[in-house]
CSV table of C-alpha atoms in Angstrom, one decimal:
chain,number,residue,atom,x,y,z
A,10,UNK,CA,-0.1,-0.1,-0.1
A,11,UNK,CA,1.4,3.3,-1.0
A,12,UNK,CA,2.0,6.0,1.7
A,13,UNK,CA,-0.4,8.5,1.9
A,14,UNK,CA,1.1,12.0,2.4
A,15,UNK,CA,-1.3,15.0,3.2
A,16,UNK,CA,-0.1,18.7,2.8
A,17,UNK,CA,-2.2,21.3,4.0
A,18,UNK,CA,-1.6,24.4,2.1
A,19,UNK,CA,-0.2,25.2,-1.4
A,20,UNK,CA,2.1,28.0,-0.7
A,21,UNK,CA,5.9,28.2,-1.1
A,22,UNK,CA,6.3,25.3,1.5
A,23,UNK,CA,3.4,23.1,0.0
A,24,UNK,CA,4.5,23.6,-3.8
A,25,UNK,CA,8.0,22.8,-3.1
A,26,UNK,CA,7.3,19.9,-1.1
A,27,UNK,CA,4.8,18.1,-3.3
A,28,UNK,CA,7.2,19.1,-6.2
A,29,UNK,CA,10.2,17.2,-4.6
A,30,UNK,CA,8.1,14.4,-3.5
A,31,UNK,CA,6.8,13.7,-6.8
A,32,UNK,CA,10.1,13.9,-8.5
A,33,UNK,CA,11.5,11.3,-6.0
A,34,UNK,CA,8.5,9.2,-5.6
A,35,UNK,CA,6.1,9.5,-8.3
A,36,UNK,CA,3.1,7.4,-8.3
A,37,UNK,CA,4.6,5.2,-5.6
A,38,UNK,CA,3.1,7.6,-2.9
A,39,UNK,CA,-0.5,9.4,-2.7
A,40,UNK,CA,0.1,13.2,-2.3
A,41,UNK,CA,-2.8,15.2,-1.6
A,42,UNK,CA,-2.3,19.0,-1.3
A,43,UNK,CA,-5.4,20.8,0.0
A,44,UNK,CA,-5.9,24.4,-0.3
A,45,UNK,CA,-9.1,26.6,0.0
A,46,UNK,CA,-7.9,29.1,-3.1
A,47,UNK,CA,-7.8,28.2,-6.5
A,48,UNK,CA,-4.6,29.9,-7.4
A,49,UNK,CA,-1.1,31.0,-5.9
A,50,UNK,CA,0.3,34.5,-5.7
A,51,UNK,CA,3.8,35.6,-5.0
A,52,UNK,CA,3.8,37.8,-2.1
A,53,UNK,CA,5.8,40.5,-4.0
A,54,UNK,CA,3.0,40.4,-6.8
A,55,UNK,CA,0.8,42.1,-4.5
A,56,UNK,CA,3.0,45.3,-4.5
A,57,UNK,CA,2.8,45.0,-8.3
A,58,UNK,CA,-0.9,44.9,-8.3
A,59,UNK,CA,-1.2,47.7,-5.7
A,60,UNK,CA,0.8,50.0,-7.6
A,61,UNK,CA,-0.6,49.1,-11.1
A,62,UNK,CA,2.3,47.4,-12.6
A,63,UNK,CA,0.3,44.1,-12.9
A,64,UNK,CA,-3.3,43.1,-12.8
A,65,UNK,CA,-4.5,40.5,-10.4
A,66,UNK,CA,-5.6,38.2,-13.0
A,67,UNK,CA,-2.0,38.4,-14.4
A,68,UNK,CA,-0.2,37.4,-11.3
A,69,UNK,CA,-2.6,34.5,-10.3
A,70,UNK,CA,-1.2,31.0,-11.0
A,71,UNK,CA,-4.1,28.4,-11.2
A,72,UNK,CA,-3.5,25.3,-9.3
A,73,UNK,CA,-5.4,23.5,-12.2
A,74,UNK,CA,-2.2,23.9,-14.2
A,75,UNK,CA,-0.3,21.6,-12.2
A,76,UNK,CA,0.2,18.2,-13.2
A,77,UNK,CA,2.7,16.1,-11.4
A,78,UNK,CA,2.9,12.3,-10.9
A,79,UNK,CA,1.5,11.1,-7.5
A,80,UNK,CA,0.3,14.8,-6.9
A,81,UNK,CA,-3.4,15.8,-6.3
A,82,UNK,CA,-4.4,19.1,-5.7
A,83,UNK,CA,-7.9,19.7,-4.1
A,84,UNK,CA,-9.8,23.1,-3.4
A,85,UNK,CA,-11.4,22.4,-0.1
A,86,UNK,CA,-11.8,24.3,2.9
A,87,UNK,CA,-10.4,22.7,6.1
A,88,UNK,CA,-12.8,22.4,9.1
A,89,UNK,CA,-10.8,20.3,11.5
A,90,UNK,CA,-7.3,18.7,11.9
A,91,UNK,CA,-6.8,15.7,14.2
A,92,UNK,CA,-3.1,15.6,14.8
A,93,UNK,CA,-3.1,12.5,16.9
A,94,UNK,CA,-4.9,10.5,14.0
A,95,UNK,CA,-3.4,12.4,11.2
A,96,UNK,CA,-7.1,13.1,9.9
A,97,UNK,CA,-8.2,16.2,8.2
A,98,UNK,CA,-11.7,17.0,7.7
A,99,UNK,CA,-12.7,19.6,5.0
A,100,UNK,CA,-16.2,20.7,3.7
A,101,UNK,CA,-15.8,18.0,1.1
A,102,UNK,CA,-15.0,14.9,3.3
A,103,UNK,CA,-12.0,13.3,5.2
A,104,UNK,CA,-8.4,12.9,4.3
A,105,UNK,CA,-6.4,10.3,6.4
A,106,UNK,CA,-2.6,10.6,6.3
A,107,UNK,CA,0.4,8.6,7.1
A,108,UNK,CA,2.5,11.7,7.0
A,109,UNK,CA,0.9,15.0,7.5
A,110,UNK,CA,2.4,18.3,6.9
A,111,UNK,CA,0.8,21.8,7.8
A,112,UNK,CA,2.0,24.6,5.4
A,113,UNK,CA,-1.1,26.9,5.8
A,114,UNK,CA,0.5,29.9,6.5
A,115,UNK,CA,-0.5,32.7,8.7
A,116,UNK,CA,-3.9,34.5,8.5
A,117,UNK,CA,-4.6,38.2,9.3
A,118,UNK,CA,-6.4,39.1,12.4
A,119,UNK,CA,-8.1,42.1,11.3
A,120,UNK,CA,-10.1,42.2,14.6
A,121,UNK,CA,-7.0,42.3,16.8
A,122,UNK,CA,-6.7,46.0,15.9
A,123,UNK,CA,-10.0,48.0,16.8
A,124,UNK,CA,-11.0,50.0,13.6
A,125,UNK,CA,-8.8,48.5,11.2
A,126,UNK,CA,-11.6,46.6,9.3
A,127,UNK,CA,-13.6,49.7,9.0
A,128,UNK,CA,-11.1,52.5,8.8
A,129,UNK,CA,-8.1,51.2,7.3
A,130,UNK,CA,-6.7,49.5,4.1
A,131,UNK,CA,-4.5,46.5,4.6
A,132,UNK,CA,-2.3,45.6,1.4
A,133,UNK,CA,-1.1,42.1,2.5
A,134,UNK,CA,-3.9,40.3,0.5
A,135,UNK,CA,-4.5,40.3,-3.0
A,136,UNK,CA,-7.9,41.8,-2.6
A,137,UNK,CA,-6.6,44.6,-0.5
A,138,UNK,CA,-4.0,45.4,-3.2
A,139,UNK,CA,-6.7,45.5,-6.0
A,140,UNK,CA,-8.6,48.0,-3.7
A,141,UNK,CA,-5.6,50.4,-3.2
A,142,UNK,CA,-4.8,50.1,-7.2
A,143,UNK,CA,-8.2,52.2,-7.3
A,144,UNK,CA,-7.6,54.6,-4.2
A,145,UNK,CA,-4.0,55.5,-4.6
A,146,UNK,CA,-4.2,56.9,-8.1
A,147,UNK,CA,-6.8,59.3,-6.7
A,148,UNK,CA,-4.8,60.6,-3.7
A,149,UNK,CA,-3.3,63.8,-4.3
A,150,UNK,CA,-3.1,65.6,-0.8
A,151,UNK,CA,-2.7,64.8,2.7
A,152,UNK,CA,-1.0,62.4,5.4
A,153,UNK,CA,-0.4,58.7,4.5
A,154,UNK,CA,0.5,56.3,7.3
A,155,UNK,CA,2.0,53.2,6.5
A,156,UNK,CA,1.3,51.1,9.9
A,157,UNK,CA,2.4,47.6,11.2
A,158,UNK,CA,-0.2,46.4,13.7
A,159,UNK,CA,1.9,43.6,15.2
A,160,UNK,CA,4.9,41.2,14.8
A,161,UNK,CA,6.1,38.9,13.5
A,162,UNK,CA,4.5,39.5,10.2
A,163,UNK,CA,5.1,38.0,6.8
A,164,UNK,CA,8.0,39.4,4.6
A,165,UNK,CA,9.4,42.0,7.0
A,166,UNK,CA,10.7,44.1,4.2
A,167,UNK,CA,7.4,44.7,2.1
A,168,UNK,CA,6.1,47.8,4.4
A,169,UNK,CA,9.4,49.5,3.7
A,170,UNK,CA,9.2,48.7,-0.1
A,171,UNK,CA,5.7,49.9,0.1
A,172,UNK,CA,6.8,53.5,1.5
A,173,UNK,CA,9.3,53.8,-1.4
A,174,UNK,CA,7.1,52.9,-4.2
A,175,UNK,CA,4.5,55.0,-2.6
A,176,UNK,CA,7.1,57.9,-2.8
A,177,UNK,CA,7.7,57.2,-6.5
A,178,UNK,CA,4.0,57.0,-7.4
A,179,UNK,CA,3.3,60.2,-5.8
A,180,UNK,CA,6.4,62.0,-7.4
A,181,UNK,CA,5.7,60.8,-10.8
A,182,UNK,CA,2.2,62.5,-10.6
A,183,UNK,CA,3.6,65.6,-9.4
A,184,UNK,CA,1.9,65.6,-6.1
A,185,UNK,CA,4.6,64.5,-3.7
A,186,UNK,CA,4.8,68.0,-2.2
A,187,UNK,CA,1.4,68.0,-1.1
A,188,UNK,CA,1.7,64.7,0.6
A,189,UNK,CA,3.4,63.4,3.9
A,190,UNK,CA,4.3,59.7,4.3
A,191,UNK,CA,4.8,58.0,7.9
A,192,UNK,CA,5.9,54.5,8.4
A,193,UNK,CA,5.3,53.0,11.6
A,194,UNK,CA,6.7,49.4,12.3
A,195,UNK,CA,7.1,47.6,15.9
A,196,UNK,CA,10.6,46.6,15.0
A,197,UNK,CA,13.6,48.7,16.1
A,198,UNK,CA,15.0,48.7,12.7
A,199,UNK,CA,13.2,47.7,9.2
A,200,UNK,CA,15.4,44.6,8.9
A,201,UNK,CA,16.5,43.5,12.3
A,202,UNK,CA,19.0,40.7,11.1
A,203,UNK,CA,21.0,43.0,8.7
A,204,UNK,CA,22.2,46.5,10.3
A,205,UNK,CA,23.5,47.2,6.6
A,206,UNK,CA,20.3,46.8,5.0
A,207,UNK,CA,18.3,48.7,7.8
A,208,UNK,CA,20.7,51.6,7.5
A,209,UNK,CA,20.1,51.6,3.5
A,210,UNK,CA,16.6,51.7,4.0
A,211,UNK,CA,16.7,54.4,6.7
A,212,UNK,CA,18.8,56.7,4.4
A,213,UNK,CA,16.4,56.1,1.5
A,214,UNK,CA,13.3,57.3,4.0
A,215,UNK,CA,15.3,60.3,5.1
A,216,UNK,CA,16.2,61.3,1.5
A,217,UNK,CA,12.6,61.1,0.4
A,218,UNK,CA,11.3,62.8,3.6
A,219,UNK,CA,9.5,59.6,4.8
A,220,UNK,CA,8.8,59.8,8.5
A,221,UNK,CA,10.2,56.5,10.1
A,222,UNK,CA,8.7,55.5,13.4
A,223,UNK,CA,10.5,52.4,14.8
A,224,UNK,CA,9.6,50.1,17.8
A,225,UNK,CA,6.0,51.2,17.7
A,226,UNK,CA,3.0,49.5,16.5
A,227,UNK,CA,-0.5,50.7,15.4
A,228,UNK,CA,-3.1,49.6,18.0
A,229,UNK,CA,-6.1,51.1,16.9
A,230,UNK,CA,-7.8,53.0,14.1
A,231,UNK,CA,-10.4,55.8,14.7
A,232,UNK,CA,-12.4,56.1,11.4
A,233,UNK,CA,-14.5,58.8,12.5
A,234,UNK,CA,-11.6,61.2,13.5
A,235,UNK,CA,-9.2,59.4,10.7
A,236,UNK,CA,-6.6,59.0,13.7
A,237,UNK,CA,-4.3,56.1,14.0
A,238,UNK,CA,-3.1,55.5,17.8
A,239,UNK,CA,0.1,53.8,18.4
A,240,UNK,CA,0.9,51.4,21.5
A,241,UNK,CA,2.5,54.5,23.4
A,242,UNK,CA,-0.8,56.5,22.8
A,243,UNK,CA,0.7,58.5,20.2
A,244,UNK,CA,-2.0,59.7,17.7
A,245,UNK,CA,-1.4,59.9,14.1
A,246,UNK,CA,-3.9,61.8,11.9
A,247,UNK,CA,-4.3,60.6,8.3
A,248,UNK,CA,-6.1,61.1,5.0
A,249,UNK,CA,-5.1,57.4,3.9
A,250,UNK,CA,-4.1,54.5,6.1
A,251,UNK,CA,-2.2,51.4,4.4
A,252,UNK,CA,-2.1,48.6,7.2
A,253,UNK,CA,-0.3,45.5,7.8
A,254,UNK,CA,-2.6,43.4,10.0
A,255,UNK,CA,-1.5,41.3,13.0
A,256,UNK,CA,-0.9,37.7,11.9
A,257,UNK,CA,-1.7,34.5,13.6
A,258,UNK,CA,-2.0,30.8,12.6
A,259,UNK,CA,-5.5,29.9,11.0
A,260,UNK,CA,-8.3,29.3,13.5
A,261,UNK,CA,-8.5,25.7,12.5
A,262,UNK,CA,-4.9,25.2,13.4
A,263,UNK,CA,-5.4,26.8,16.8
A,264,UNK,CA,-8.6,24.8,17.3
A,265,UNK,CA,-6.6,21.5,16.7
A,266,UNK,CA,-4.3,22.0,19.7
A,267,UNK,CA,-1.0,22.2,18.0
A,268,UNK,CA,-0.2,25.8,18.7
A,269,UNK,CA,1.4,27.7,21.5
A,270,UNK,CA,1.3,31.4,21.6
A,271,UNK,CA,-0.3,31.6,18.2
A,272,UNK,CA,1.7,29.2,16.1
A,273,UNK,CA,2.9,25.6,15.8
A,274,UNK,CA,6.3,24.8,17.7
A,275,UNK,CA,8.6,22.8,15.8
A,276,UNK,CA,12.1,21.2,16.1
A,277,UNK,CA,13.8,23.9,14.1
A,278,UNK,CA,16.4,21.3,12.6
A,279,UNK,CA,13.7,18.9,11.4
A,280,UNK,CA,10.4,20.9,11.3
A,281,UNK,CA,8.8,18.0,13.4
A,282,UNK,CA,5.9,18.8,15.6
A,283,UNK,CA,5.2,17.2,19.1
A,284,UNK,CA,3.0,14.7,17.0
A,285,UNK,CA,4.4,11.6,15.3
A,286,UNK,CA,4.9,11.9,11.6
A,287,UNK,CA,3.3,15.4,11.6
A,288,UNK,CA,5.5,18.4,10.3
A,289,UNK,CA,4.8,22.1,10.0
A,290,UNK,CA,6.7,24.3,7.8
A,291,UNK,CA,6.5,28.1,6.8
A,292,UNK,CA,4.6,31.1,8.4
A,293,UNK,CA,2.3,28.6,10.6
A,294,UNK,CA,5.2,27.4,12.5
A,295,UNK,CA,7.7,28.7,14.9
A,296,UNK,CA,10.8,27.6,13.5
A,297,UNK,CA,13.3,30.6,14.6
A,298,UNK,CA,13.3,32.1,11.0
A,299,UNK,CA,11.6,34.9,9.3
A,300,UNK,CA,8.2,34.5,7.9
A,301,UNK,CA,9.0,34.6,4.2
A,302,UNK,CA,8.4,32.3,1.3
A,303,UNK,CA,12.2,31.5,0.7
A,304,UNK,CA,12.2,30.2,4.4
A,305,UNK,CA,9.1,28.1,4.0
A,306,UNK,CA,10.6,26.6,0.8
A,307,UNK,CA,13.9,25.8,2.6
A,308,UNK,CA,12.1,24.0,5.3
A,309,UNK,CA,9.8,22.2,2.8
A,310,UNK,CA,13.2,20.7,1.1
A,311,UNK,CA,14.2,19.3,4.6
A,312,UNK,CA,10.7,17.7,5.3
A,313,UNK,CA,10.7,16.3,1.4
A,314,UNK,CA,14.3,14.7,2.1
A,315,UNK,CA,13.2,13.3,5.4
A,316,UNK,CA,10.1,11.7,4.1
A,317,UNK,CA,11.9,10.6,1.1
A,318,UNK,CA,14.6,8.9,3.2
A,319,UNK,CA,12.0,7.2,5.0
A,320,UNK,CA,10.2,5.7,2.4
A,321,UNK,CA,13.0,4.8,0.1
A,322,UNK,CA,15.9,4.3,2.5
A,323,UNK,CA,19.1,6.3,2.5
A,324,UNK,CA,20.5,9.0,4.8
A,325,UNK,CA,18.2,11.6,6.4
A,326,UNK,CA,19.1,15.3,5.4
A,327,UNK,CA,21.2,17.5,7.7
A,328,UNK,CA,19.5,20.2,9.8
A,329,UNK,CA,17.3,22.9,8.5
A,330,UNK,CA,19.8,25.8,8.3
A,331,UNK,CA,17.3,28.8,7.8
A,332,UNK,CA,19.1,30.4,5.0
A,333,UNK,CA,17.1,32.5,2.6
A,334,UNK,CA,17.4,35.8,0.3
A,335,UNK,CA,14.8,38.3,0.4
A,336,UNK,CA,14.7,40.8,-2.4
A,337,UNK,CA,13.8,44.6,-1.7
A,338,UNK,CA,12.5,47.2,-3.9
A,339,UNK,CA,14.2,50.4,-3.4
A,340,UNK,CA,12.1,52.4,-5.7
A,341,UNK,CA,13.2,53.9,-9.0
A,342,UNK,CA,13.3,50.6,-10.5
A,343,UNK,CA,16.0,49.3,-8.2
A,344,UNK,CA,16.2,46.1,-6.4
A,345,UNK,CA,18.6,45.1,-3.6
A,346,UNK,CA,18.7,42.0,-1.4
A,347,UNK,CA,19.6,40.6,1.9
A,348,UNK,CA,20.9,37.1,2.4
A,349,UNK,CA,19.7,35.8,5.8
A,350,UNK,CA,21.3,33.0,7.9
A,351,UNK,CA,19.4,32.5,11.0
A,352,UNK,CA,20.4,28.9,12.1
A,353,UNK,CA,23.8,27.6,11.0
A,354,UNK,CA,25.9,29.8,13.1
A,355,UNK,CA,26.4,31.2,16.4
A,356,UNK,CA,24.3,34.4,15.7
A,357,UNK,CA,21.7,35.6,13.3
A,358,UNK,CA,23.2,37.3,10.1
A,359,UNK,CA,22.1,39.4,7.1
A,360,UNK,CA,24.4,40.3,4.3
A,361,UNK,CA,23.3,43.3,2.5
A,362,UNK,CA,23.5,43.5,-1.4
A,363,UNK,CA,22.9,47.0,-2.5
A,364,UNK,CA,20.6,47.8,-5.4
A,365,UNK,CA,21.8,46.8,-8.8
A,366,UNK,CA,20.6,45.9,-12.5
A,367,UNK,CA,22.0,42.2,-11.7
A,368,UNK,CA,19.6,41.9,-8.7
A,369,UNK,CA,16.6,43.1,-10.7
A,370,UNK,CA,17.1,40.4,-13.1
A,371,UNK,CA,18.0,37.8,-10.2
A,372,UNK,CA,14.6,38.6,-8.6
A,373,UNK,CA,12.8,38.1,-11.9
A,374,UNK,CA,14.6,34.6,-12.2
A,375,UNK,CA,13.6,33.8,-8.8
A,376,UNK,CA,10.1,34.1,-9.7
A,377,UNK,CA,10.2,32.7,-13.1
A,378,UNK,CA,12.1,29.4,-12.1
A,379,UNK,CA,9.4,28.6,-9.4
A,380,UNK,CA,6.7,29.5,-12.0
A,381,UNK,CA,8.4,26.9,-14.3
A,382,UNK,CA,9.3,24.4,-11.5
A,383,UNK,CA,5.8,24.3,-9.8
A,384,UNK,CA,3.3,25.1,-12.7
A,385,UNK,CA,5.1,24.2,-15.7
A,386,UNK,CA,5.3,27.8,-17.3
């Protein structure tokens, strides 16, 4: 009887995991990938949509295009997870697993910040980016506050990118002089693992007259007064608020009893949970690495190698090293990057690569190589 591997979520982690398992195991294993959506979108594509560099339809990659030996992708909503029995219930039925991998990412907790749902605009979802693509071109005067409502959050450089691309947009339309931009973040610096990267971003903010407010989070939005309140009671009035909601594991994961402090704890070296033959990768897990696609992908590779070794024999993989590269838009068509290493050494490191034409091309290759690998296009 072939092994039943059930993968919850078809983001970076789920797509890379299923691809590796298909390459190694083919039809000798039954791999079921469950996701409530019908398509995948790269995180960086949301900024492209937000600033009208691409349409939402253009950046969606339908799961129906995936055809890999042994892999079945189903669009279902997960309603219950039993990690002890490795049983998953959805709105369409039940899935039993010999090996269960949770890769459901993090959800946005809009209710955690009073007034955010009513008085703010989040830009971390594709739908939110689409809404802002209509709002931003009409904005010509006043104060824009970009505010992060809690940490940790996905893709730590993204709010900095938003601030710089917003400056580009307003400048191109000749209205920047009539607009203020403030950027509020609960972290002490834009990219804490890399002082060089943070210094480069702060320098850009200063050059563009973007007010950078570090070490503070947005705790409430008052729609009637158009005021954002920070966690030290400071109030910022605004004409437009762009928010990063507080993150948490999906409710169905929390209800399963797998989480602690909102996320699934795992062995950072193996990604195993406290439940036998149950793993968690990516933003849903507490693995000691940033919440970003590159790190979910790296974690998925370790789990894939573990399962392949278990089913076929051979040496198990080495530990998850927590390495990944994040590309950062600096505005003006410039792209930099930071190479992050969280687990392999005695301390976390982040090596800054200044903006260059080569990195613009490298970011494009990053996306295109995964489109080809996962979707065949």
